[in-house]
JSON list of C-alpha atoms in Angstrom, two decimals:
[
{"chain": "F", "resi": 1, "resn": "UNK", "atom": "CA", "xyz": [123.88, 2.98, 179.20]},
{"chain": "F", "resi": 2, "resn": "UNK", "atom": "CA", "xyz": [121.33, 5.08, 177.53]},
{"chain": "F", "resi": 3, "resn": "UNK", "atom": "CA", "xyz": [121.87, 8.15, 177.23]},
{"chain": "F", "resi": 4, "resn": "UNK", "atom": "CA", "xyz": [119.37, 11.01, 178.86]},
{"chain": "F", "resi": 5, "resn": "UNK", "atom": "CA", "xyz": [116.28, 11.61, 176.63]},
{"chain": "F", "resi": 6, "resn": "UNK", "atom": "CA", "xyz": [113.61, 14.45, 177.74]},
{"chain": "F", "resi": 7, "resn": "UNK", "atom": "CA", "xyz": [111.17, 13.25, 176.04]},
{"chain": "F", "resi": 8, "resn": "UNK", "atom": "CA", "xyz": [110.88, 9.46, 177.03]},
{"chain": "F", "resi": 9, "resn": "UNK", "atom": "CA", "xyz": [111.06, 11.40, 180.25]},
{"chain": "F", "resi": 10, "resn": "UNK", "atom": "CA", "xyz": [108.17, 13.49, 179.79]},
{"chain": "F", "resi": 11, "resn": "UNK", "atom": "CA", "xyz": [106.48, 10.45, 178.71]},
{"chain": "F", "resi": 12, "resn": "UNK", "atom": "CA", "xyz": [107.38, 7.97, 181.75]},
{"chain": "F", "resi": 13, "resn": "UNK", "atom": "CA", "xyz": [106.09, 10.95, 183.81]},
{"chain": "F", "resi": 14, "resn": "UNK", "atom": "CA", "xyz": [103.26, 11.61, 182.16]},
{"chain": "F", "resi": 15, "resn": "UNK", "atom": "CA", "xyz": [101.99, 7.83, 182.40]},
{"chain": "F", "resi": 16, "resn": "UNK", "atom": "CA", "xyz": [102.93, 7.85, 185.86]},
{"chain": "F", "resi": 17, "resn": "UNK", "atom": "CA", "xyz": [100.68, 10.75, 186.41]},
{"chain": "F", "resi": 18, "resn": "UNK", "atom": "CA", "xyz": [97.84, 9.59, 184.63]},
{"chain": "F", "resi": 19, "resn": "UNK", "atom": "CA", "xyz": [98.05, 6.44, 186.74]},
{"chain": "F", "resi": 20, "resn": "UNK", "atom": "CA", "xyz": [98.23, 7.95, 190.01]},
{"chain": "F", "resi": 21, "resn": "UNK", "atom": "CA", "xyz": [95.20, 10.16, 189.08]},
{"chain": "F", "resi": 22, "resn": "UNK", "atom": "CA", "xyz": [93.03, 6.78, 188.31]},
{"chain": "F", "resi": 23, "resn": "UNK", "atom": "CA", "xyz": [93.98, 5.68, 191.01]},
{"chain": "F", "resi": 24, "resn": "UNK", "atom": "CA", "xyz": [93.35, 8.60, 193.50]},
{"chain": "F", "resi": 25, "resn": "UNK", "atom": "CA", "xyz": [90.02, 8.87, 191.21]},
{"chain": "F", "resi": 26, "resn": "UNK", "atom": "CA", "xyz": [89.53, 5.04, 192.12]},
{"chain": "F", "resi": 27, "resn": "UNK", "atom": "CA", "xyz": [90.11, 6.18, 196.07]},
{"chain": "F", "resi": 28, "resn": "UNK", "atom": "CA", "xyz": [88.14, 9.08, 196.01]},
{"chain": "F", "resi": 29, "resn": "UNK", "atom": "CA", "xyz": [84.76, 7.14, 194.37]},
{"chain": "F", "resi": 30, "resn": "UNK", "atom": "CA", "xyz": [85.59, 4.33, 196.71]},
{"chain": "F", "resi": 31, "resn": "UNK", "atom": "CA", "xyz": [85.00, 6.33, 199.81]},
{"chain": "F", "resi": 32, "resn": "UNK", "atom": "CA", "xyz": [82.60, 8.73, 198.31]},
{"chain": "F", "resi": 33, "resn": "UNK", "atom": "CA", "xyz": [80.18, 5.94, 197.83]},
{"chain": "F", "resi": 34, "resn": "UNK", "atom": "CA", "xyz": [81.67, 4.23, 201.17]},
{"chain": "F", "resi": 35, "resn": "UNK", "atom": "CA", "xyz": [82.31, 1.22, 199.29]},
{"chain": "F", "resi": 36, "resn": "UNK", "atom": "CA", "xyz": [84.05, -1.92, 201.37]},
{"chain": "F", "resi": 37, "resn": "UNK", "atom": "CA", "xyz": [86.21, -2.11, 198.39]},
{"chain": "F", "resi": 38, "resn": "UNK", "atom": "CA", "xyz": [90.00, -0.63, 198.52]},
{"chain": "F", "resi": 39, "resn": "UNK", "atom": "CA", "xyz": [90.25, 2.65, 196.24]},
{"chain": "F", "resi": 40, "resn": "UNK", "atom": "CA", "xyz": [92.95, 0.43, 194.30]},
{"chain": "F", "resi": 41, "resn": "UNK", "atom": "CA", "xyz": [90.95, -2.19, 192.68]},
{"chain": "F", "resi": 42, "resn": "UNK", "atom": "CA", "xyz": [87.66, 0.74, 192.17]},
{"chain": "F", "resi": 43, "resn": "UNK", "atom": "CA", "xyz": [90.89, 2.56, 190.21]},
{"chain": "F", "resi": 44, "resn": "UNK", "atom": "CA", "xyz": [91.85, -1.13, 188.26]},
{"chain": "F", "resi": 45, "resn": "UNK", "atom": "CA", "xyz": [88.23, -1.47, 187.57]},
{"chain": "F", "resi": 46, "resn": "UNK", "atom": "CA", "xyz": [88.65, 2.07, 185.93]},
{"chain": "F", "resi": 47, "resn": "UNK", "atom": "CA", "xyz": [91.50, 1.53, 183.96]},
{"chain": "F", "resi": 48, "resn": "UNK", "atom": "CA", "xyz": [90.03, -1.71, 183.04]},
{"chain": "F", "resi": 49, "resn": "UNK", "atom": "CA", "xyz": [86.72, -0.16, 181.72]},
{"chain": "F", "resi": 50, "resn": "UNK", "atom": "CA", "xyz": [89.06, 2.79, 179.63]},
{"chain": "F", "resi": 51, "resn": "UNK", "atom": "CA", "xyz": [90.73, -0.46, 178.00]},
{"chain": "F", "resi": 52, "resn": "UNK", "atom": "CA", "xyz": [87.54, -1.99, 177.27]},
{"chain": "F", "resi": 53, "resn": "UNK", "atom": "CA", "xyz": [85.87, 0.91, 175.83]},
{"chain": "F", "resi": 54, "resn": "UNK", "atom": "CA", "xyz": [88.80, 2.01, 173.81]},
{"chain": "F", "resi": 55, "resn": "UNK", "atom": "CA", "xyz": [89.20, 5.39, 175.49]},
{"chain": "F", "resi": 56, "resn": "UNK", "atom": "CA", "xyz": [93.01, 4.64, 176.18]},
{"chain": "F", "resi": 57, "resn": "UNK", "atom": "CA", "xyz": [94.85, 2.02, 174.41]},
{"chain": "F", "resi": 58, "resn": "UNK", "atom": "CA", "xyz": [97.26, -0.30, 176.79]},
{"chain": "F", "resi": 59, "resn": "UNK", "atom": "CA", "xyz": [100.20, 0.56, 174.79]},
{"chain": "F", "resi": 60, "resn": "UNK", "atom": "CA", "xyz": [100.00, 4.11, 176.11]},
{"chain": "F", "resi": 61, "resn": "UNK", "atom": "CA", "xyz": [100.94, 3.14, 180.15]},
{"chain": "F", "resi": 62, "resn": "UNK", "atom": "CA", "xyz": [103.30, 0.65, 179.29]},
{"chain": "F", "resi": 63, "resn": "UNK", "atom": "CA", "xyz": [106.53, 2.78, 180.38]},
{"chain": "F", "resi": 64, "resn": "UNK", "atom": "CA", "xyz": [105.18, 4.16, 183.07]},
{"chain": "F", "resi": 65, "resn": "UNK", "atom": "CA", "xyz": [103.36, 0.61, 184.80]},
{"chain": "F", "resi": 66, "resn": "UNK", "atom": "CA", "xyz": [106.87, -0.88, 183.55]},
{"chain": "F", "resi": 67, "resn": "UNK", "atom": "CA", "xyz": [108.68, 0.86, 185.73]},
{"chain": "F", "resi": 68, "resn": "UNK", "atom": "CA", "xyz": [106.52, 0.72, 188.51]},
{"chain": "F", "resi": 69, "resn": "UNK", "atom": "CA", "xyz": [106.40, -2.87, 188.24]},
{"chain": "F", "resi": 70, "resn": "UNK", "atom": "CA", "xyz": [109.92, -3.14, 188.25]},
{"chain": "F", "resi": 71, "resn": "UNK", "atom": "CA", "xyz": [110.09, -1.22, 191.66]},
{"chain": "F", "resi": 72, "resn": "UNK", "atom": "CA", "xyz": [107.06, -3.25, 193.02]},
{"chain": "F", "resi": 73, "resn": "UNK", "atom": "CA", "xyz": [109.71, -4.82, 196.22]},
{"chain": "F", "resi": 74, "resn": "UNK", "atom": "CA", "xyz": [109.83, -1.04, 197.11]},
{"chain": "F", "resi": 75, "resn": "UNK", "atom": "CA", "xyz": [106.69, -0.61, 198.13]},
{"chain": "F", "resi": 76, "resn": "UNK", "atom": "CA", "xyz": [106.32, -3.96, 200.12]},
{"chain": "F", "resi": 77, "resn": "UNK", "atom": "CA", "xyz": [109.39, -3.36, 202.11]},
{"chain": "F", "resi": 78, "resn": "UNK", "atom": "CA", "xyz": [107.72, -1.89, 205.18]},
{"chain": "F", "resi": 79, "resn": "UNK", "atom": "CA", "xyz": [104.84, -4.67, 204.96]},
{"chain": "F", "resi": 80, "resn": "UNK", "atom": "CA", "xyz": [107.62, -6.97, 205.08]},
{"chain": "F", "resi": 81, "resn": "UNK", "atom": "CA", "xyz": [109.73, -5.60, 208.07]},
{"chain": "F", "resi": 82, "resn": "UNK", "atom": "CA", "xyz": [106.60, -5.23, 210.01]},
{"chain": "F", "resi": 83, "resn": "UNK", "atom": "CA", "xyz": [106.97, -8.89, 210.28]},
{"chain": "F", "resi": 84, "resn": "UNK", "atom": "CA", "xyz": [109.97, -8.72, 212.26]},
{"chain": "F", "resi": 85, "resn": "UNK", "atom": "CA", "xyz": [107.39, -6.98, 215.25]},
{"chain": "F", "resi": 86, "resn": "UNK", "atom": "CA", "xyz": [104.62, -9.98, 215.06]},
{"chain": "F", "resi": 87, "resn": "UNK", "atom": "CA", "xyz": [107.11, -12.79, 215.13]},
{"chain": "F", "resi": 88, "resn": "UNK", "atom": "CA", "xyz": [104.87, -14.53, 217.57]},
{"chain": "F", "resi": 89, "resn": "UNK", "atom": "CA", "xyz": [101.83, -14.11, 215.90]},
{"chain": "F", "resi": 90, "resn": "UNK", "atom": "CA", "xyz": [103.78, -15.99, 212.52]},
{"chain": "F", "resi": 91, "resn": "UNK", "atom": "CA", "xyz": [104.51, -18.72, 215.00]},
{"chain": "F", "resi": 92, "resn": "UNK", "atom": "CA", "xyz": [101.64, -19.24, 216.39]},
{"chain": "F", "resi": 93, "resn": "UNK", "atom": "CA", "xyz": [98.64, -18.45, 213.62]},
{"chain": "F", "resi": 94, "resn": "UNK", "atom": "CA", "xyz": [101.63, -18.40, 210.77]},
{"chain": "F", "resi": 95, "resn": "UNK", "atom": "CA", "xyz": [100.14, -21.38, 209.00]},
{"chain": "F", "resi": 96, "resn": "UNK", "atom": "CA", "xyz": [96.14, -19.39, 208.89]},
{"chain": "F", "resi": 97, "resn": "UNK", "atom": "CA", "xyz": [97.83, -16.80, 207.57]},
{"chain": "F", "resi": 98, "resn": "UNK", "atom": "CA", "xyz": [100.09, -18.62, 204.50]},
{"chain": "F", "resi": 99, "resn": "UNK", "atom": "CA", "xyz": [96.46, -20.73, 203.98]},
{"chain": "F", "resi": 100, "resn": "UNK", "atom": "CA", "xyz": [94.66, -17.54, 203.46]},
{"chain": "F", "resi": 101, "resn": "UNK", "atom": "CA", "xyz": [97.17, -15.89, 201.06]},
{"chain": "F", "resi": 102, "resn": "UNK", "atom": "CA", "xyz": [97.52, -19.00, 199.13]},
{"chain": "F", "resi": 103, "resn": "UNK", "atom": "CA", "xyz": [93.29, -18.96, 198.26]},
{"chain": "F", "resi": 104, "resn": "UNK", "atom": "CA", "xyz": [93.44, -15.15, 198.15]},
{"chain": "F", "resi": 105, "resn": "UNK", "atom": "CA", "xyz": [95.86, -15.40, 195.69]},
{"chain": "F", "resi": 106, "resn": "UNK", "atom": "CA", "xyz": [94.60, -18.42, 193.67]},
{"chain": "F", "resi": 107, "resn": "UNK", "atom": "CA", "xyz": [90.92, -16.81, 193.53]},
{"chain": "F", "resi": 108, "resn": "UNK", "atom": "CA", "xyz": [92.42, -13.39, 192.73]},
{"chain": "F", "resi": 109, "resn": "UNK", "atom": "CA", "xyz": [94.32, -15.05, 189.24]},
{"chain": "F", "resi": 110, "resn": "UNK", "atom": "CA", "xyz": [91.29, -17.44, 188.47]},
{"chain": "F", "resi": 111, "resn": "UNK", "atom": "CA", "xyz": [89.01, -14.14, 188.62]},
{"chain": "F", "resi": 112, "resn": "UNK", "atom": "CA", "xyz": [91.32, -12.81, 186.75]},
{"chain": "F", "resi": 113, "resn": "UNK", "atom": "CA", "xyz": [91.59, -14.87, 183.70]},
{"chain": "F", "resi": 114, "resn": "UNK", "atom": "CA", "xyz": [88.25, -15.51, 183.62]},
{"chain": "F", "resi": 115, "resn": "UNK", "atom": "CA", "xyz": [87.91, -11.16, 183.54]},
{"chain": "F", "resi": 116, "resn": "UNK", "atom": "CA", "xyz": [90.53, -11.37, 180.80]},
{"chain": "F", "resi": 117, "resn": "UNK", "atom": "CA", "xyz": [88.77, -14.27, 178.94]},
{"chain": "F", "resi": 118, "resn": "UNK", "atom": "CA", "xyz": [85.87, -12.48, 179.20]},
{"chain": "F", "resi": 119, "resn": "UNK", "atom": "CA", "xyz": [87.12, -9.01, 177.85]},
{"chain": "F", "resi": 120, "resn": "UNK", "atom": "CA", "xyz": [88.91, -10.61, 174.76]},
{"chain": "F", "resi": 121, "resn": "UNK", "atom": "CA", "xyz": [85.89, -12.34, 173.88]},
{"chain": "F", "resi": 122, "resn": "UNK", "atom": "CA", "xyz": [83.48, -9.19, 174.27]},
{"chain": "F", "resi": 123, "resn": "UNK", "atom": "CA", "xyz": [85.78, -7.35, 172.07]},
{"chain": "F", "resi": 124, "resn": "UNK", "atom": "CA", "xyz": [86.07, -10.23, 169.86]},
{"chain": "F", "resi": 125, "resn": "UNK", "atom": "CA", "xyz": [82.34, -10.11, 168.96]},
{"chain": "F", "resi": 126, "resn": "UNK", "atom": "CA", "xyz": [82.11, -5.83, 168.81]},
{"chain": "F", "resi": 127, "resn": "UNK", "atom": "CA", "xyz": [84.65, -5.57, 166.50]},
{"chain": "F", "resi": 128, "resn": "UNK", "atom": "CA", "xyz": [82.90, -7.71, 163.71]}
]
């Protein structure tokens, strides 16, 4: 085991801070402007601009979205147990539902390699 370090504390902290605060900053634009889009993706959109523009580097979050990503089932626990109080709906409309995850989710990774695709190859031609 490793032992305790302050300082990779201070950092996995600090990351964790600084991604909460894009996020709440991602919230608080979203309704501000009374967007229909979840404060979440206006804060990924953020973050995503900050990486473009060079204003913070990737390698900089990577503890801190590390470890959230590693806890990611935590957070989707209570989705999950809701289930057990719809059980009929899943029955009955359980198929509409895994049909509209399934394109959701398809769209959401083709959007986002073509967003990725198209990053790389914008920074690609502004760093010549």
């Amino acid at each position: 085991m490793k032992r305790f370090d302050v300082k990779r504390l201070g950092r996995l902290v600090t990351e964790i801070v600084v991604l909460l605060a894009i996020y709440f900053a991602g919230c608080q634009i979203a309704s501000g402007l009374q967007l229909p889009i979840p404060g979440g993706v206006v804060g990924m959109a953020l973050l995503l601009l900050a990486f473009a523009l060079g204003w913070v580097k990737p390698a900089a979050l990577q503890l801190g979205a590390g470890v959230l990503m590693a806890e990611m089932l935590l957070f989707f626990i209570p989705a999950l147990m809701s289930l057990l109080d719809y059980g009929v709906l899943v029955r009955d409309e359980g198929w509409r539902i895994l049909l509209v995850i399934g394109v959701s989710t398809l769209l959401v990774m083709v959007v986002t390699a073509f967003t990725v695709e198209a990053v790389c190859r914008w920074r690609l031609r502004h760093e010549v």
